[in-house]
Amino acid sequence: MADVGEVLMSVLSTIRVPKPGDRVHKDECALSFSSPETEGGLYVCMNTFLGFGSQYVGRHHARSGQRAYLHITRTRKKEDDNNSGSGHPPKKKPTRLAIGIEGGFDVEQEQYEEDVKVVILPDRQEVTSDDLATMPDVVKERVSYVCIMAADSVSHTLQVQQWDGEVRQESRHAADLKQLDNGLKIPPSGWRCEVCDLQENLWMNLTDGKVLCGRRYFNGSGGNNHALLHFQETGYPLAVKLGTITPDGADVYSYDEDDMVLDSKLPEHLSHFGIDMMTMEKTERTMTELEIAVNQRVGEWEVIQESGTTLRPLFGPGLTGMKNLGNSCYLNSVMQVLFTVPDFESKYVSNIDKIIDEAPSDPTQDFKTQVAKLGHGLLSGEYSKPTPEPGDENGTPEPRGDQIGIAPRMFKALVGRGHPEFSTNRQQDAQEFLLHFINMVERNCRSGSNPSEAFRYLVEERIVCQQSQKAKYTQRVDYIVQLPVPMDQATNTGEELRCAERRREEGDTSAPTVRAQIPFTACMAALSEPEVLTDFWSSAVQAKTTATKTTRFASFPDHLVIQIKKFTFGLDWVPKKLDVSIDVPDTLDLSALRATGQQPGEELLPEVAPPPLMTPDVEVKGILGSHGNDEDDSLYSPLLCQSVSPVLDDSTVSQLCEMGFPLEACRKAVYYTGNTGIDAEKLRVLPPLLRPSGPGTTPTESLSEEHLATIVSMGFSRDQATRALRATSNVLDRAVDWIFSHLDDLESMDVSEGGRSAAESEGGRDPPPGPRVRDGPGKYELFAFISHMGTSTMCGHYVCHIKKDQQWVIFNDQKVCASEKPPKDLGYLYFYRRVAE
């Protein structure tokens, strides 16, 4: 015992007690998905509070010199037979789109036996709680691992497992809500809409007591929008859903805030109209219950999840399930597909040992390490094992498909950090997350191989002035083809309308849904047909005219991603999802959509500077300023005497100015893009036009050296960093955002491995034209698709289907099974790979 005490005293100075703000990683290894429940348990460094599995704790000890670790192991208890009798009450049906919280979907909580002790490396001497009891108080206080066990883990905040987003917030109108003294008293039952006599989905306005029907849903059910129209006429903001009022509360909607809200004065507001909240009983489903009912009715949920068939569970390398953290199915589906792409496997998984060896002292905050950890967890097969069944005394039962799997808590926290959406617990759009993750890969792969190049391709836009027949060609980089859904091309429109009408008339919401069947060829035709620009400013005729814009592929990527644009807005700007079936093909030939560039004999629109925004009597100096920049002045000189100026869109100019660009450069950019707005496509062609100049320019000598060094450390050249800071008035955060939103333009500066431009390192060698893209034949085969179930991207569920060894596999969070009927017609994101010729 003395030996253990002496060893413990020798490492006492390296042991800390967690303080508020310390990040305690006691649930998950920083370098793998080992946990206290996995074989070998988890070792928590008693100085940094980083957790390590048994295969990595020795490596951390060798690198850091740390010797004292808290070893945590947990073993699942067998189910208590005494608790399995009929005395238990039946489980309640879910009333919230949430997991593991009151009223939500039930999550069975496992019971564990926990063993905790201190382990001293390298000899792995163990110090138990009994050992500590005999030691001096100073040792007990420092080594009291109760402090570590009591501290909240980093993952704790990510385990608020909700699907329906944030908790409802108090309405800003609740405290001082105006209520009319009109003597109106509302009866406890028998309500009808005062306009159309509808008897369900009724809302009482809390200002004047009007009882009116709710919104019309996208399928024709719901109400007739009379409560909404009343708000638009009166501005009275709050309404309560009649039939949901109980002593515990009610559904309150704020039309002004466009959200379900809380009203802390609801009893008082209801009492004003004679309603005693304490005596009311629930007679209608709440909005959340309605959402659950819509999402769970027979339809795409069952079809996409293949619920009608018995699926054979699969296990092994590349067949690892991912735990749903409450709303992370969008992330799970995207990452499952990405690690089917060879570029991501070779970048992160094949090099995992090297990545871990080079990881910083806190690997939980390192992008490359956490992506490699996730990829290895998915592909290794180490966690692709059936979930053990506690309490089974007669051998292992037939596996259900649930796996031990991996929980991507660290990964989700890292890639979502600082993002207004992905840092929250709300459900998100899988397409938006895919682009967000690709952007992060771009940021972190400025040197070395870049797996996102597998998806990168060039788009050529050809704009033809219909008056002069002269053309303009621009190119931009993209990663996803957004395929429009032409609803007017549905092949079963008559049947669909008749079914919807019958359901509306009969009030039968359980009837099978008939989806609009849209030919894939019609979607491709809508993508490739010329777009008419009716307000195009032509430099050839120096006036507004009509133009056509045609979009083609200037290169074909190795892997092609197609998004079906299912999510749209109705005429009332209410978001809705198109319930469509599209016959997406297994093979695709896009060769006919390859760009051809300038046609023989075709004239280009002249690169003429825009007319300045001035009246004829404005002096030239007033336009150009007094900065005396000859280069910029020459751009304006041919048109200085124009007496008629184009009307440029002021809102677009203002938005560009807010991004840090000089006013005159913004005016040029809006002119050159034909007054067509500031959407993503246009922004990609603006950088050459937005060269900072004039009084708004930040001189090089005034730029922060610290800011320059920070951007250079990310793999950019000093010239590129300088350009970004100049464009954003030397504000670091804005400069970083700017530089990553203008990669196309900056690629021409050729970033080298050392972060210096080619011109700096090789005596001014001409930079290569355009961004780096791969190219090849435009023939593809489908290998994966992601499907969405639910009425909007902010709720519902995602699953993915991936073709592995000629067998379709469904990945539904932790369930990984052989797919019997892959619903390829109901997908949202489709992934194709090039067919080798």
PDB file of C-alpha atoms in Angstrom, residues 91-92 94 98-111 159-163 323-326 409 814:
ATOM      1  CA  LYS A  91     -46.511   3.492 -22.275  1.00  0.00           C
ATOM      2  CA  LYS A  92     -48.128   6.753 -23.249  1.00  0.00           C
ATOM      3  CA  PRO A  94     -45.890  10.480 -27.808  1.00  0.00           C
ATOM      4  CA  ALA A  98     -38.866  14.786 -29.249  1.00  0.00           C
ATOM      5  CA  ILE A  99     -36.849  11.921 -27.894  1.00  0.00           C
ATOM      6  CA  GLY A 100     -36.130  11.109 -24.296  1.00  0.00           C
ATOM      7  CA  ILE A 101     -38.073  13.982 -22.735  1.00  0.00           C
ATOM      8  CA  GLU A 102     -41.469  14.197 -21.095  1.00  0.00           C
ATOM      9  CA  GLY A 103     -44.210  13.706 -23.630  1.00  0.00           C
ATOM     10  CA  GLY A 104     -41.754  12.674 -26.325  1.00  0.00           C
ATOM     11  CA  PHE A 105     -40.774   9.401 -27.939  1.00  0.00           C
ATOM     12  CA  ASP A 106     -39.652   6.993 -25.224  1.00  0.00           C
ATOM     13  CA  VAL A 107     -35.990   6.060 -24.932  1.00  0.00           C
ATOM     14  CA  GLU A 108     -35.389   3.053 -22.734  1.00  0.00           C
ATOM     15  CA  GLN A 109     -32.772   4.012 -20.184  1.00  0.00           C
ATOM     16  CA  GLU A 110     -30.218   1.265 -19.621  1.00  0.00           C
ATOM     17  CA  GLN A 111     -29.071   0.464 -16.095  1.00  0.00           C
ATOM     18  CA  GLN A 159     -28.171  15.088 -25.375  1.00  0.00           C
ATOM     19  CA  VAL A 160     -31.268  17.283 -25.234  1.00  0.00           C
ATOM     20  CA  GLN A 161     -32.815  14.957 -27.732  1.00  0.00           C
ATOM     21  CA  GLN A 162     -35.481  16.994 -29.471  1.00  0.00           C
ATOM     22  CA  TRP A 163     -36.838  16.807 -32.958  1.00  0.00           C
ATOM     23  CA  LYS A 323     -26.929   6.860 -33.119  1.00  0.00           C
ATOM     24  CA  ASN A 324     -29.509   9.597 -33.495  1.00  0.00           C
ATOM     25  CA  LEU A 325     -28.636  12.380 -31.071  1.00  0.00           C
ATOM     26  CA  GLY A 326     -32.251  13.501 -31.125  1.00  0.00           C
ATOM     27  CA  ARG A 409     -21.238  13.878 -30.521  1.00  0.00           C
ATOM     28  CA  GLN A 814     -28.466   2.603 -35.865  1.00  0.00           C
TER      29      GLN A 814
END
